[in-house]
Structure formats: structure tokens, C-alpha cells
Short mmCIF file of C-alpha atoms in Angstrom, two decimals:
data_model
loop_
_atom_site.label_atom_id
_atom_site.label_comp_id
_atom_site.label_asym_id
_atom_site.label_seq_id
_atom_site.Cartn_x
_atom_site.Cartn_y
_atom_site.Cartn_z
CA MET V 105 -13.46 -25.35 32.64
CA SER V 106 -12.78 -23.71 29.30
CA THR V 107 -9.16 -23.50 28.18
CA ARG V 108 -9.85 -20.54 25.91
CA SER V 109 -8.39 -17.18 26.68
CA ALA V 110 -10.75 -14.65 28.21
CA GLY V 111 -10.54 -12.43 25.12
CA PRO V 112 -12.31 -14.66 22.59
CA ASP V 113 -14.80 -15.85 25.22
CA GLN V 114 -15.79 -12.32 26.11
CA ALA V 115 -15.83 -11.23 22.49
CA VAL V 116 -18.15 -14.00 21.33
CA ALA V 117 -20.42 -13.55 24.36
CA SER V 118 -20.75 -9.83 23.64
CA LEU V 119 -21.32 -10.48 19.93
CA SER V 120 -24.01 -13.03 20.75
CA ALA V 121 -25.79 -10.92 23.34
CA GLY V 122 -25.93 -7.94 21.00
CA ALA V 123 -27.31 -9.94 18.07
CA ARG V 124 -29.93 -11.58 20.28
CA ARG V 125 -31.04 -8.28 21.80
CA TRP V 126 -31.46 -6.81 18.32
CA LEU V 127 -33.55 -9.78 17.19
CA GLY V 128 -35.68 -9.60 20.32
CA ARG V 129 -36.39 -5.92 19.71
CA HIS V 130 -37.10 -6.21 16.00
CA ALA V 131 -38.68 -9.64 15.43
CA ALA V 132 -42.22 -8.29 15.86
CA TYR V 133 -41.76 -6.11 12.79
CA LEU V 134 -42.06 -9.23 10.61
CA ASP V 135 -45.67 -9.67 11.73
CA SER V 136 -46.63 -6.01 11.73
CA PRO V 137 -48.89 -4.07 9.33
CA ALA V 138 -45.82 -2.17 8.17
CA ALA V 139 -44.07 -5.39 7.14
CA TYR V 140 -47.12 -6.47 5.18
CA THR V 141 -46.85 -3.35 3.05
CA GLU V 142 -43.08 -2.83 2.99
CA LEU V 143 -41.70 -6.36 2.54
CA PRO V 144 -42.26 -8.67 -0.44
CA VAL V 145 -44.19 -11.80 0.49
CA THR V 146 -41.61 -14.52 -0.17
CA PRO V 147 -38.70 -12.80 1.63
CA ARG V 148 -40.98 -12.16 4.61
CA VAL V 149 -42.08 -15.81 4.69
CA LYS V 150 -38.44 -16.91 4.54
CA ALA V 151 -37.53 -14.48 7.31
CA LEU V 152 -40.24 -15.88 9.59
CA LEU V 153 -39.22 -19.48 8.89
CA GLN V 154 -35.63 -18.52 9.68
CA LEU V 155 -36.78 -16.87 12.90
CA ALA V 156 -38.54 -20.08 13.92
CA MET V 157 -35.37 -22.06 13.22
CA VAL V 158 -33.27 -19.78 15.41
CA ARG V 159 -35.94 -19.91 18.13
CA ARG V 160 -35.57 -23.70 18.24
CA TYR V 161 -31.85 -23.55 19.05
CA TRP V 162 -32.23 -20.49 21.23
CA GLU V 163 -34.67 -22.43 23.42
CA LYS V 164 -32.22 -25.32 23.68
CA CYS V 165 -29.13 -23.21 24.35
CA ALA V 166 -30.34 -20.15 26.31
CA PRO V 167 -33.91 -20.66 27.56
CA ALA V 168 -33.49 -18.00 30.27
CA ASP V 169 -32.65 -15.23 27.78
CA PRO V 170 -35.41 -12.55 27.99
CA ALA V 171 -35.07 -11.79 24.29
CA LEU V 172 -36.17 -15.35 23.52
CA ALA V 173 -39.63 -14.61 24.89
CA GLU V 174 -40.08 -11.80 22.35
CA VAL V 175 -39.11 -14.09 19.47
CA THR V 176 -41.27 -16.95 20.75
CA GLN V 177 -44.32 -14.69 20.92
CA VAL V 178 -43.90 -13.74 17.28
CA VAL V 179 -43.41 -17.34 16.11
CA GLU V 180 -46.34 -18.71 18.11
CA ARG V 181 -48.64 -15.95 16.88
CA VAL V 182 -47.64 -16.36 13.24
CA TRP V 183 -47.91 -20.17 13.29
CA GLN V 184 -51.54 -19.89 14.43
CA ARG V 185 -52.53 -17.61 11.55
CA PRO V 186 -54.33 -19.21 8.59
CA ASP V 187 -53.28 -16.31 6.36
CA PHE V 188 -49.60 -17.12 6.98
CA ARG V 189 -50.18 -20.72 5.90
CA GLU V 190 -51.67 -19.34 2.69
CA LEU V 191 -48.55 -17.24 2.11
CA LEU V 192 -46.41 -20.39 2.13
CA ALA V 193 -47.96 -21.29 -1.23
CA VAL V 194 -47.58 -17.91 -2.94
CA ASP V 195 -44.28 -18.85 -4.62
CA GLU V 196 -44.84 -22.16 -6.42
CA ARG V 197 -41.10 -22.83 -6.59
CA HIS V 198 -40.84 -23.05 -2.80
CA VAL V 199 -44.26 -24.15 -1.58
CA ARG V 200 -43.36 -27.75 -0.64
CA GLN V 201 -40.08 -26.70 0.95
CA PHE V 202 -41.80 -23.94 2.94
CA GLU V 203 -44.60 -26.24 4.09
CA LEU V 204 -42.16 -28.88 5.30
CA ILE V 205 -40.10 -26.31 7.21
CA TYR V 206 -43.28 -24.77 8.67
CA ALA V 207 -44.46 -28.17 9.91
CA ALA V 208 -41.05 -29.15 11.27
CA LEU V 209 -40.64 -25.92 13.23
CA ALA V 210 -44.17 -25.64 14.62
CA PRO V 211 -43.96 -24.54 18.28
CA ALA V 212 -45.12 -27.04 20.87
CA GLY V 213 -48.78 -26.53 21.78
CA PRO V 214 -52.32 -27.63 21.14
CA ASP V 215 -52.63 -26.10 17.66
CA SER V 216 -51.01 -28.93 15.67
CA GLU V 217 -53.77 -29.75 13.18
CA ALA V 218 -52.43 -27.54 10.38
CA PRO V 219 -48.84 -28.87 10.54
CA ARG V 220 -50.13 -32.46 10.60
CA ALA V 221 -52.31 -31.80 7.56
CA MET V 222 -49.36 -30.33 5.70
CA LEU V 223 -47.19 -33.33 6.52
CA ALA V 224 -49.92 -35.72 5.36
CA ARG V 225 -50.20 -33.83 2.07
CA LEU V 226 -46.42 -33.86 1.58
CA ALA V 227 -46.24 -37.59 2.34
CA ALA V 228 -49.02 -38.28 -0.16
CA GLY V 229 -47.12 -36.41 -2.85
CA SER V 230 -43.52 -36.79 -3.98
CA HIS V 231 -41.68 -34.29 -1.79
CA LEU V 232 -40.64 -36.92 0.76
CA THR V 233 -39.27 -39.35 -1.80
CA PRO V 234 -36.00 -39.16 -3.76
CA GLY V 235 -36.31 -37.66 -7.20
CA ARG V 236 -34.15 -35.97 -9.76
CA LYS V 237 -33.06 -33.30 -7.35
CA PRO V 238 -29.50 -32.50 -6.24
CA PRO V 239 -28.24 -34.42 -3.19
CA PHE V 240 -28.16 -31.21 -1.14
CA VAL V 241 -31.91 -30.76 -1.69
CA HIS V 242 -32.45 -34.36 -0.51
CA LEU V 243 -30.29 -33.68 2.55
CA GLU V 244 -32.23 -30.56 3.49
CA ALA V 245 -35.57 -32.33 3.01
CA ARG V 246 -34.43 -35.30 5.08
CA PHE V 247 -33.31 -33.01 7.91
CA TYR V 248 -36.67 -31.26 8.14
CA ALA V 249 -38.63 -34.49 7.64
CA ASP V 250 -36.72 -36.03 10.54
CA LEU V 251 -37.31 -32.91 12.60
CA ALA V 252 -41.04 -33.17 11.86
CA GLY V 253 -41.08 -36.90 12.63
CA VAL V 254 -42.65 -37.78 9.27
CA PRO V 255 -41.72 -40.97 7.36
CA HIS V 256 -39.71 -40.50 4.16
CA LEU V 257 -37.64 -42.46 1.67
CA PHE V 258 -34.46 -40.37 1.56
CA ALA V 259 -31.06 -42.05 1.73
CA PRO V 260 -29.16 -42.29 5.03
CA TYR V 261 -27.16 -39.24 6.06
CA GLU V 262 -23.89 -41.03 5.32
CA GLU V 263 -24.89 -41.60 1.69
CA LEU V 264 -26.11 -38.03 1.29
CA TYR V 265 -22.79 -36.76 2.63
CA GLU V 266 -20.84 -38.94 0.18
CA ALA V 267 -22.88 -37.44 -2.66
CA SER V 268 -22.07 -33.90 -1.52
CA PRO V 269 -19.03 -31.90 -2.70
CA LEU V 270 -17.30 -32.09 0.68
CA PRO V 271 -15.62 -35.52 0.39
CA ARG V 272 -13.92 -34.38 -2.83
CA ALA V 273 -13.30 -30.77 -1.83
CA ALA V 274 -9.81 -31.14 -0.37
CA THR V 275 -8.17 -30.86 -3.79
CA LEU V 276 -10.46 -28.14 -5.16
CA PRO V 277 -9.69 -24.41 -5.11
CA VAL V 278 -11.80 -22.55 -2.56
CA ALA V 279 -13.19 -20.36 -5.32
CA ASP V 280 -14.85 -23.47 -6.79
CA LEU V 281 -16.69 -24.27 -3.54
CA ASP V 282 -19.94 -22.82 -2.23
CA GLY V 283 -19.14 -21.97 1.39
CA CYS V 284 -22.78 -21.61 2.31
CA GLN V 285 -23.67 -25.06 0.94
CA VAL V 286 -20.65 -26.67 2.62
CA ALA V 287 -21.69 -25.15 5.96
CA HIS V 288 -25.33 -26.18 5.62
CA THR V 289 -24.34 -29.72 4.68
CA LEU V 290 -22.63 -29.99 8.06
CA PHE V 291 -25.53 -28.25 9.81
CA TYR V 292 -28.06 -30.76 8.53
CA LEU V 293 -25.82 -33.73 9.28
CA SER V 294 -25.26 -32.61 12.88
CA ASP V 295 -28.54 -30.84 13.76
CA PHE V 296 -26.63 -27.56 13.73
CA GLY V 297 -23.98 -28.95 16.05
CA LEU V 298 -26.26 -30.58 18.62
CA ARG V 299 -25.43 -34.17 17.63
CA GLY V 300 -22.35 -35.97 16.43
CA LEU V 301 -21.62 -36.29 12.74
CA PRO V 302 -22.04 -39.71 11.08
CA LEU V 303 -18.45 -39.48 9.81
CA SER V 304 -15.18 -41.12 10.72
CA ALA V 305 -12.57 -39.14 12.63
CA GLU V 306 -10.39 -39.14 9.51
CA GLU V 307 -13.19 -37.73 7.35
CA GLN V 308 -14.02 -35.08 9.94
CA GLU V 309 -10.40 -33.95 9.99
CA ARG V 310 -10.32 -33.81 6.18
CA ALA V 311 -13.55 -31.79 6.11
CA LEU V 312 -12.25 -29.46 8.82
CA ARG V 313 -9.23 -28.58 6.68
CA VAL V 314 -11.61 -27.66 3.84
CA VAL V 315 -13.78 -25.53 6.13
CA GLU V 316 -10.76 -23.71 7.55
CA ARG V 317 -9.54 -22.86 4.04
CA LEU V 318 -13.01 -21.62 3.18
CA ALA V 319 -13.17 -19.52 6.34
CA ASP V 320 -9.88 -17.84 5.43
CA HIS V 321 -11.25 -17.17 1.96
CA TYR V 322 -14.51 -15.60 3.15
CA VAL V 323 -12.76 -13.53 5.80
CA ALA V 324 -10.49 -12.16 3.07
CA LEU V 325 -13.61 -11.33 1.05
CA GLY V 326 -15.17 -9.55 4.03
CA ASP V 327 -18.20 -11.83 3.77
CA TRP V 328 -19.77 -11.61 7.22
CA ASP V 329 -22.65 -13.97 6.48
CA VAL V 330 -20.71 -16.99 5.17
CA ALA V 331 -17.77 -16.49 7.54
CA ALA V 332 -20.18 -16.73 10.48
CA LYS V 333 -21.67 -19.95 9.10
CA LEU V 334 -18.20 -21.44 8.74
CA LEU V 335 -17.55 -20.75 12.43
CA LEU V 336 -20.46 -23.04 13.26
CA ALA V 337 -19.31 -25.55 10.63
CA GLN V 338 -15.98 -25.83 12.47
CA HIS V 339 -17.88 -26.46 15.70
CA CYS V 340 -19.96 -29.16 14.00
CA LEU V 341 -16.69 -30.88 13.03
CA GLY V 342 -15.54 -31.01 16.64
CA ALA V 343 -13.16 -28.05 16.57
CA ASP V 344 -13.23 -25.02 18.86
CA PRO V 345 -13.73 -22.24 16.30
CA LEU V 346 -12.45 -19.64 18.74
CA ARG V 347 -9.06 -21.36 18.84
CA THR V 348 -8.52 -22.07 15.14
CA ARG V 349 -6.65 -19.38 13.27
CA SER V 350 -9.41 -18.93 10.68
CA GLY V 351 -12.14 -18.99 13.32
CA ALA V 352 -10.41 -16.36 15.44
CA ALA V 353 -10.04 -14.16 12.35
CA ALA V 354 -13.74 -14.56 11.52
CA LEU V 355 -14.70 -13.68 15.09
CA ARG V 356 -12.55 -10.54 15.04
CA MET V 357 -14.14 -9.49 11.75
CA LEU V 358 -17.68 -10.00 13.05
CA CYS V 359 -17.00 -8.14 16.28
CA ALA V 360 -15.57 -5.22 14.32
CA ALA V 361 -18.58 -5.25 11.99
CA GLN V 362 -21.25 -5.26 14.72
CA ALA V 363 -23.10 -1.97 15.09
CA PRO V 364 -23.75 -0.40 18.52
CA ASP V 365 -27.37 -1.65 18.45
CA GLY V 366 -26.17 -5.27 18.11
CA SER V 367 -26.99 -5.74 14.43
CA ILE V 368 -24.61 -6.82 11.70
CA PRO V 369 -25.34 -4.10 9.11
CA GLY V 370 -25.23 -6.03 5.85
CA ARG V 371 -23.98 -9.34 4.50
CA THR V 372 -20.50 -8.14 3.58
CA ALA V 373 -18.12 -5.33 4.42
CA ALA V 374 -18.56 -3.95 0.90
CA GLU V 375 -22.35 -3.81 1.41
CA ARG V 376 -22.32 -2.26 4.88
CA ILE V 377 -25.55 -0.34 5.44
CA PRO V 378 -25.13 3.22 6.68
CA ALA V 379 -26.65 4.05 10.05
CA ASP V 380 -28.85 6.73 8.47
CA ALA V 381 -30.60 4.26 6.11
CA THR V 382 -34.38 4.08 6.40
CA PRO V 383 -35.51 1.65 9.12
CA GLU V 384 -37.12 -0.64 6.54
CA HIS V 385 -33.98 -0.78 4.38
CA TYR V 386 -31.73 -1.25 7.38
CA PHE V 387 -33.87 -4.14 8.65
CA ARG V 388 -34.01 -5.88 5.27
CA LYS V 389 -30.26 -5.76 4.80
CA SER V 390 -29.29 -6.53 8.41
CA TYR V 391 -31.83 -9.14 9.49
CA LYS V 392 -30.48 -12.29 7.85
CA VAL V 393 -26.84 -11.97 8.87
CA THR V 394 -27.71 -10.78 12.40
CA LEU V 395 -29.93 -13.84 12.74
CA VAL V 396 -27.11 -16.08 11.47
CA VAL V 397 -24.67 -14.58 13.99
CA ALA V 398 -27.18 -15.10 16.80
CA LEU V 399 -27.68 -18.75 15.84
CA VAL V 400 -23.97 -19.48 15.38
CA THR V 401 -22.91 -17.89 18.65
CA LEU V 402 -25.75 -19.50 20.60
CA VAL V 403 -24.61 -22.95 19.57
CA ILE V 404 -20.84 -22.54 19.81
CA THR V 405 -21.08 -20.94 23.27
CA GLY V 406 -23.84 -23.20 24.56
CA GLY V 407 -25.88 -20.12 25.35
CA ARG V 408 -23.26 -18.36 27.49
CA THR V 409 -23.64 -14.60 27.56
CA ASP V 410 -22.00 -11.51 28.98
CA ASP V 411 -25.10 -10.92 31.12
CA PRO V 412 -24.13 -12.15 34.65
CA ALA V 413 -27.71 -13.14 35.54
CA LEU V 414 -28.09 -15.27 32.43
CA THR V 415 -24.62 -16.77 32.87
CA ALA V 416 -25.60 -17.87 36.37
CA ALA V 417 -28.88 -19.33 35.11
CA THR V 418 -27.06 -21.27 32.41
CA ALA V 419 -24.51 -22.61 34.92
CA VAL V 420 -27.31 -23.82 37.18
CA ARG V 421 -29.07 -25.50 34.24
CA GLU V 422 -25.88 -27.30 33.18
CA THR V 423 -25.48 -28.84 36.66
CA LEU V 424 -28.98 -30.35 36.69
#
């Protein structure tokens, strides 16, 4: 039984349910004729890859959620489209990264020829071998290569962590740290909180102190996007982010920011999108952070929701 107070539990469940409902209602826009004309190619490709990532954890944490079916339909349809695979290569700066993510997040099913061909091409090139790239890029590539089940030559996770800023961050001012990169380092090391970190208890405690300082900093900035990620980073480090002071503050901020339709209207309080913005502008500015909030709350709650039917379904699943 949870030892949390009812307040934070109910707040995070409501926050999560609202964000998921919004994504379920709006995900299809990314594969609509309107999106083809209104959204630039590379941001739309990134948005669809991000949707597939959230779908993966959604399926693990809350498979009974009706909104998941809407998201899954979009991902499965897009992953079968040859024209989408062509769009992965439009931006030469990101083509190998996009192809690896596409292959790693391919939905289960019979249509696996294209992802396998992409992985074979990546393995034959240099993208799955260490090069003169920053350690964080190696860490991200290793995570997706492992997810795809493709052989690679990247260093072990422990070495990639040691090469990251986190082990030396305790003495650095928070303004010198990239909160997003710190959070994603922990995400990749822990499969977004679904597996234990390859770190000692002492190192986890040291990293948690850094993440809590960062969370305070980003809450003070009114940065909804990074503050949400740091909630999940605390969870990855074994803490209950709803019980830490910085985590509780981040949760209160996100709950206050959430619009009645469930979206988080912008990445920061200073950039809040007005309700009367055009639908296309509102979607573009709200999608990423709403998706982040959905992912974070799915994982830290284990899929619990304020919907009684779904709560019962989750409880039954956890007893099996």
C-alpha cells in the first residue's frame, strides 16, 4: 500500500489522465493531410517518433487505457508507410539517429522487413560504433541499439555514465548544467525507470541530490518541460518524486499549468499559449510537453489513473 498522502496521488493521477486523453484525441493529427501541409517535415517526424516512444511505455504501464488504442493506431499506420520512411532521411543531420529510433520502436507485427533493413544498413556503416561524438550521443545510440536488439560496439552503460557530466555535477552551479541532458542520461541508463540503474547506492544518492537541485531551479524558472523530466529522473534514482520537496513543487506547478482539455499549453509559464490560439499553433506548442507529462506520470504511477474502471483493471493486472 502506498504511504503517500491522497493529495499528491490524486493530483498526479488527474494530471496523467488529462494528458493521456489529450494525446489520444489529437495524435491522429500528426498523420493527417492538414499536418502534411501545416507542419514542417523534421518536427513532424520527431513528433511521431516521440509518440512511438510514449506508446511503448504506455503499453507497459496502462495497457487498458482506451486512449492508448488511439495512439497505437496512429503509430502502426505510420510505421507501415513507405513515405514516412523516406521522410526519416530528409534532414541529413538526423537521418541515422531517426532510422535507429524508428527501427527500435517498430510496433510488434508481421511488417518487420523495413526496420530490419534499416538496422542492417546502420550496422554496416559507422553509426553503431564509437566515434568522435560526445558520450551522451553514444549513450542514446546504445539505448536504442539495445532496444532494437542490434549488435554494436558502444561502451558499457557504467563507462558511458562516468563520461557524462553527472558524476562531477555535485560541485557545479545548476546554471552550468543541462537539466534535459541530465534527465535523459538517467532515462537511457534505466530504460525510463523500468530497470535498475547500474550505479552504486552512494552514486545514486549523489546524483539524486543533483537532480533535486536542478528540479528546484527549473521550477523557479517555470520550465514545465524540464521540471517534468526531472520528476521521472528522481524516480529513476529510486526516490518517490511525489514525496521529495522539489518533486512536490514540480507536481503542483504542472497541475496548475494544465489546461481544462488536459494539455500543458507551452513549454514554460512565460510561453503559455492562449486558449484562443489557432488549433495548429496550439498543437505545435503544446504537444511535446503534454507528451512528456504523459510519459513521466505513466511511469511514476505505474499506470494508475483517476478512472475507477482503469484503476481496477490495473489492480487486477498487478496481482497476476
